Amino acid sequence: MEVNLIINNTEFTYSAKKNEMLVDTLRKLGYKSVKRGCDKTSCGVCNISLDEKLIPSCSYLTIRANGKRILTVEGIQEEARVIGKYITEEGVEQCGFCSPGHVIAIYCMKNDLLNPTMDEVKHYLAGNMCRCSGFEGQHRAIAKYLEVR
Amino acid sequence: MSVNVGIPKVDGIGLVMGKPGFTDDLAPADCLIVKVLRSPHPHAKILNINTEKSENLNEIKCILTYKNVDDTNFSRAGQGFPEPSPYDRRILDNIVRYIGDAVAVVAGTTEEAVDLAISMIIVDYEIFDFIIDFEEAKSNKVIVHNNNGTRTMFEIGHKPEINLAAGYEMEIGNVKKSLENCDVVYEGRYYTQAQAHAMTEPHSAVAYIDFQDRLTIITSTQTPFHVRRILGKTLKLPLSKIRVIKPRIGGGYGGKQAIHGEFYVALIALRTNMPAKLIYTRKEVFESSYTRHQMRIDIKIGALKDGTIKVIDMDILSNTGAYGEHALTVLMVAGAKTLPLYNKVDSVGFRGDVVYTNMTPAGAYRGYGAIQGNFALESAMDELAELLDIDPVILRKQNMIKEGETSEIFEIMGEGQEGVAMTVESCKLEECLLKCLEKLDWKNKYPRVEIDEFKVRGVGIALAMQGSGIPYIDMGSSILKLNDDGFFNLLVGATDIGTGSDTILSQMCAETLGLPMDKIIVYSSDTDLTPFDTGAYASSTTYVSGHSVIIAAKKMIKEIERVGAKYFDVEKVEYKEGFIYSDTGKISLAALSTKLFYSDNQEQLVTVGSYVGTKSPPPYMVGGVEVEIDKRTGKVDVLNYVAVVDCGTTINPNLAKIQVEGAILQGIGMTLYEEVNRTSSGQNINNSFLRYNVPTRMEVKKIDVSFAKSYEPSGPFGAKSVGEIGIDTPPAAISNAIKNALGVRITTLPIRPEDVWNKIK
C-alpha cells in the first residue's frame, strides 16, 4: 500500500506492506537512530515523535502513519546535541542503544510538560528502559537540562 | 590532567545523537535474513528433518541442519584457550536439549519467505524424558549429554554420565574439627534464581565475504578475538581467513561473552557468498541465549563467643542448563570472590557440583558467582551476629580482611584453576563501612523504624569484593601510532561494550603522554586492526588493558625522544607535554611529527604495549540499604541504596559512578523483581520485557554511590576494577534489611511480596 510519510520534514512516497511496522520502515529508509529492542512497546528504544506525540514505532503500522509528521533524532540534531551534552556529562548514556529513544522522549516531554516535577518526569519517561545506568544519572541530567531550557 | 577526571565518553555524543554504530546499523542493505527454527521439546532426538519444500522457495538461499554442518564438539563460552568449559555443543545437533535449542537455520532474501520456509520444515522428533529440577539432576535416569562426544580440555570434574558438567572441592584446615570447636555455628540454605541479562540490543551478527575473499563478521560481542579463534577452529578455517569487527555494543553484562549467531551467519555467507544477518528476537534473547546460573548454597559459619569467626563452609549446587558454559568458573568464583572477605579463619571448605538440566543454558553474567555466594555469606553473617548477640557491623569489622593481609584462598582458588598468592595492597573496607553507615543514618535507623500500623522500615548492609582480571590468563594489548600534527591513534583490543573503556583507556594514554584528550583517537576492536585482548569480562579492562596502554605510551615517549635527539643532533632530549626540549631549542610534537612524515629523518613511530596481570587486586564495597515494607501486601520498596566503593583510583569518576549505579539496580532487580519463570517442561514463560520484570525508573528512589580514597599500587594510576563489584551486595543487604524490619529471614531469590507476606502472616 502506498503511503505518504513526512519524516523529519522530508516527504516520502513509500510502498508499505500491510503488516509493516514503522520501526522497520524508518530503518529501511536510513533512520538508524530508531532501534529495535523488544517489539512489544516496552523498552522505548524505537521511540519517535508522530504528529508531536511520543510513540514506540515497533507496534505502529506504517500504513497508519500515512500523512503524519514523523520526527526521529536525525531530525532534531541541534536539540539532541544540547540534551546529549547533559547526558554525556553524567556519563549516563553508557552503551547508548537506548539513548536516541530517550532523547526523543525528553524532546517530546519538554513540549508536553511545563516545568515538570521529577516525579512527573519519571512517569513520562517510564517506558524508556535502560539496563546500564540505574536511571539516577539520567534524572540528574534531565534536571540540569530542564533548568536551562 | 586526564586521569581521575569525569569527562564525557568519547563516543557519547555520537551515540546520543543517534549515529549508526551498532551491528544491525552496519549490516549491508542486501543482507540475507537469517532465522532459526527452535525446538519445542525440552529433550528429543531429531529422527528426520525435511527441508525440501522450504528449499524450493525462490527466496530461500540456504538452510542449515545437523545433516549439513560439521559435527565438531566445542564450547561457545568465549573464554581463553584452553577453555575451562566442556566441549559439549555442536553448531547444530540431532539431539535438542531445551525448549529453544536450535534445530535449523534458514536464510532468505525476505523475512516473510524465511518465516514461511521455517513453518514448512518438517521435523520428526523422538521425544525423550527430561530433567528440569536441578536438585534432582545429578545421577538422574535422564542423561542430558549421553555419549555425544563431550570432552574437556583439562580436568574440571566433568561427568556427563551423571549430569555433572563440572565439580570442584577444596578444604583449608579441618572444617569438621573447627566447627566442633566453635561456640556458635549458623547453618543456612540459600537459593538464587536464573536472571536474564536483558541488554537492550539483542544478540546480532552479520557476515559477508570481503574483497580479499575472507570471511568478515560484524558482531555484538564482548570477545572478538575468542570469536575468531572458536569460529576458525570449529569451522576448520585458518584464522587468517576470518576478520571479526566489534562495533558499538548495546550492553552485554556477560551475555555477549559467548558466541551466539556468529556460526550461522558465517556458514551462510561462506556457502552463499552473500551477506547474511541474524538479529535475535527478544523472545530468542530470553529463551535461547543464556541466563545467570541458578544456585543452591548451603553455608555453615562458626565462631567463638567473642565473635572470632573460625570457619566458613560452602556447598553449592549450580544449574548450568543444557550446556556447560562457564560451569566450573562461575562455581569457583562463588567462593573465590567471597570467602577471602573473612580471612582470619582456621578452616574453609568449599565444594560444588554443576549439573546439566534440560533448560536454557546458564553462562557468564556480571557478578559471575560472586553475587550468589555473597547472598549466602553476607546473610549468614547477620544470622551469626544474631546468634552471638553481637552487632552485625562489629562482627564484620572484627573479622574482615584488611590492607596488608592475605587469604589462602587467593592462592588455592582461581577461575577454573589454581589462583595466585597475593597480599592485599589496597583495602578501604573500614572507611567504606563507616561512610556507608553514616550516609544511611544507621545509628538512628537500625534495626527498624515503625512508620505506622502497616509500614515498617529496616536497614541492612553487606560487604563485597570482586577481582581485577584473571592473573596470568587475561591479556590486554595496545598499539599507539603517531600521526602528523602530533596526534595519536590508540588501537586497543579491549572491547568497549558501553562501559566507557575506550574513554578511560584514552585518558590513561593522554595522561602518560601529557597531552589533551583530543590528541588520542581510540579504536576498538577489530581482529585485523587492533592487537589482541581477551575481551570485556572478569572485570579486567581497566586493570589489564589499562596497563598495556601505559606501556605503549611510555615506549612512545622513548621513541619520540630518540627521533627528537636525531632532529636536534644531540645525545639527549626530553619530551614533555607535547614538546621536545634540547639544550639547543625546542620543537612541538605537532611540528616534529609532520617533519617525520614529509621531510626530516622520515619515519613512522609505532609502539606496542601488552600486559598480563600477575595478581587480581579486589575492589571492595559496602552496600547499605533502607527498605520500606507494607505488611499488608509484603511489598518491599528500596528507599535508599548507599554504596561506598574502593576501586582504587577512579580513572573517570563519572563513568565509574554510573557503572556502580547500574550494577546496583541490576542487583536490586535480581533481589526483588527478576526471575526467568518456566513451566514444568522448562518453557520460558516471561520471554518479553512485558513479562520479565526489569526494574524501571519508577522503582528507583535513591541510589547513592561514592568512592573511598584508595590507591592500588599495582594498578594503572592506582586503579582496580569497577564493572562488577556494584552488583554483588543487594541480595544480602536487602535480605538483611527485611530481617531487621520484620524479624524474618528470606533465603530464596527473588524476594517477592508474596514470599514476605507468607513469612509474616
mmCIF file of C-alpha atoms in Angstrom, chain A residues 17 27 32-33 35-38 40 42-43 45 73-74 77 80-81 84-85 87-100 102-103 122-123 125-126 128-129 131-140 142, chain B residues 8-9 12-13 15-20 22 24-25 112 195-198 200-202 249-251 253 282 365 497-499 654-655 657-659 661-662 665-666 674 688-690 694-698 700-703:
data_model
loop_
_atom_site.group_PDB
_atom_site.id
_atom_site.type_symbol
_atom_site.label_atom_id
_atom_site.label_comp_id
_atom_site.label_asym_id
_atom_site.label_seq_id
_atom_site.Cartn_x
_atom_site.Cartn_y
_atom_site.Cartn_z
ATOM 1 C CA LYS A 17 3.351 -3.920 3.374
ATOM 2 C CA ARG A 27 15.333 1.820 9.498
ATOM 3 C CA LYS A 32 19.110 4.156 12.125
ATOM 4 C CA SER A 33 18.671 6.110 15.348
ATOM 5 C CA LYS A 35 16.371 0.940 17.261
ATOM 6 C CA ARG A 36 14.579 -2.337 17.565
ATOM 7 C CA GLY A 37 14.596 -3.699 21.105
ATOM 8 C CA CYS A 38 11.520 -5.627 22.137
ATOM 9 C CA LYS A 40 6.241 -5.050 22.387
ATOM 10 C CA SER A 42 8.025 -1.972 26.414
ATOM 11 C CA CYS A 43 11.580 -0.645 26.076
ATOM 12 C CA VAL A 45 14.412 2.294 22.011
ATOM 13 C CA VAL A 73 16.629 12.005 16.398
ATOM 14 C CA GLU A 74 18.121 12.599 12.936
ATOM 15 C CA GLN A 77 20.164 17.046 15.801
ATOM 16 C CA ALA A 80 19.812 16.293 20.574
ATOM 17 C CA ARG A 81 23.262 17.798 20.973
ATOM 18 C CA GLY A 84 23.170 14.963 24.827
ATOM 19 C CA LYS A 85 25.520 17.389 26.495
ATOM 20 C CA ILE A 87 23.512 13.139 29.388
ATOM 21 C CA THR A 88 27.153 12.684 28.436
ATOM 22 C CA GLU A 89 28.346 14.997 31.186
ATOM 23 C CA GLU A 90 26.875 12.467 33.612
ATOM 24 C CA GLY A 91 28.317 9.582 31.563
ATOM 25 C CA VAL A 92 24.908 8.022 31.757
ATOM 26 C CA GLU A 93 24.460 7.093 28.090
ATOM 27 C CA GLN A 94 26.743 4.053 28.656
ATOM 28 C CA CYS A 95 26.037 1.602 25.808
ATOM 29 C CA GLY A 96 23.929 4.214 24.047
ATOM 30 C CA PHE A 97 21.468 1.799 22.482
ATOM 31 C CA CYS A 98 18.556 3.316 24.378
ATOM 32 C CA SER A 99 19.860 6.892 24.041
ATOM 33 C CA PRO A 100 18.143 8.073 20.828
ATOM 34 C CA HIS A 102 15.478 8.542 25.369
ATOM 35 C CA VAL A 103 16.466 11.799 23.683
ATOM 36 C CA LYS A 122 9.716 9.728 35.819
ATOM 37 C CA HIS A 123 6.136 8.983 34.845
ATOM 38 C CA LEU A 125 9.749 8.505 30.745
ATOM 39 C CA ALA A 126 8.650 5.312 32.473
ATOM 40 C CA ASN A 128 12.223 4.238 28.420
ATOM 41 C CA MET A 129 14.154 1.262 29.611
ATOM 42 C CA ARG A 131 19.714 -1.628 31.695
ATOM 43 C CA CYS A 132 23.124 0.034 32.051
ATOM 44 C CA SER A 133 22.661 3.122 34.124
ATOM 45 C CA GLY A 134 20.331 2.690 37.072
ATOM 46 C CA PHE A 135 18.488 5.860 35.897
ATOM 47 C CA GLU A 136 19.836 8.142 38.630
ATOM 48 C CA GLY A 137 22.294 9.782 36.245
ATOM 49 C CA GLN A 138 19.546 10.251 33.657
ATOM 50 C CA HIS A 139 17.481 12.101 36.223
ATOM 51 C CA ARG A 140 20.441 14.267 37.216
ATOM 52 C CA ILE A 142 17.324 15.863 32.867
ATOM 53 C CA PRO B 8 32.275 12.613 28.739
ATOM 54 C CA LYS B 9 32.672 9.347 26.898
ATOM 55 C CA GLY B 12 28.910 9.535 23.947
ATOM 56 C CA ILE B 13 27.634 12.424 21.893
ATOM 57 C CA LEU B 15 25.534 7.643 20.344
ATOM 58 C CA VAL B 16 23.125 10.094 21.908
ATOM 59 C CA MET B 17 22.631 11.845 18.581
ATOM 60 C CA GLY B 18 21.725 8.533 17.006
ATOM 61 C CA LYS B 19 24.732 7.936 14.758
ATOM 62 C CA PRO B 20 24.613 4.428 13.302
ATOM 63 C CA PHE B 22 25.587 -0.965 16.195
ATOM 64 C CA ASP B 24 22.356 -4.023 12.650
ATOM 65 C CA ASP B 25 23.041 -0.392 11.709
ATOM 66 C CA GLU B 112 8.363 -13.269 5.020
ATOM 67 C CA GLN B 195 18.387 -13.985 35.911
ATOM 68 C CA ALA B 196 18.245 -12.634 32.364
ATOM 69 C CA HIS B 197 20.783 -10.067 31.166
ATOM 70 C CA ALA B 198 18.102 -8.101 29.353
ATOM 71 C CA THR B 200 18.575 -3.561 25.192
ATOM 72 C CA GLU B 201 20.410 -4.552 21.983
ATOM 73 C CA PRO B 202 19.547 -8.138 21.059
ATOM 74 C CA ILE B 249 27.618 -2.824 21.598
ATOM 75 C CA GLY B 250 24.223 -2.249 23.187
ATOM 76 C CA GLY B 251 25.012 -3.731 26.574
ATOM 77 C CA TYR B 253 26.838 -7.701 31.222
ATOM 78 C CA ARG B 282 13.605 -10.558 22.136
ATOM 79 C CA TYR B 365 26.669 -12.741 33.899
ATOM 80 C CA ILE B 497 30.570 -2.653 25.277
ATOM 81 C CA GLY B 498 29.169 0.596 26.593
ATOM 82 C CA THR B 499 31.236 0.651 29.758
ATOM 83 C CA ASN B 654 31.525 9.815 36.342
ATOM 84 C CA LEU B 655 31.740 6.583 34.389
ATOM 85 C CA LYS B 657 29.749 6.006 39.315
ATOM 86 C CA ILE B 658 27.340 5.017 36.547
ATOM 87 C CA GLN B 659 28.893 1.554 36.400
ATOM 88 C CA GLU B 661 24.647 2.719 39.936
ATOM 89 C CA GLY B 662 23.670 0.483 37.028
ATOM 90 C CA LEU B 665 19.905 -1.626 40.057
ATOM 91 C CA GLN B 666 20.622 -4.942 38.301
ATOM 92 C CA GLU B 674 13.632 -10.666 38.242
ATOM 93 C CA SER B 688 9.451 -10.429 26.822
ATOM 94 C CA PHE B 689 10.040 -7.091 28.520
ATOM 95 C CA LEU B 690 6.319 -7.006 29.237
ATOM 96 C CA VAL B 694 13.493 -5.403 34.667
ATOM 97 C CA PRO B 695 13.398 -2.550 37.178
ATOM 98 C CA THR B 696 12.265 0.697 35.595
ATOM 99 C CA ARG B 697 12.941 4.233 36.743
ATOM 100 C CA MET B 698 9.738 4.057 38.806
ATOM 101 C CA VAL B 700 14.392 3.891 41.747
ATOM 102 C CA LYS B 701 14.029 6.152 44.750
ATOM 103 C CA LYS B 702 17.642 6.889 45.592
ATOM 104 C CA ILE B 703 20.942 5.255 44.715
#
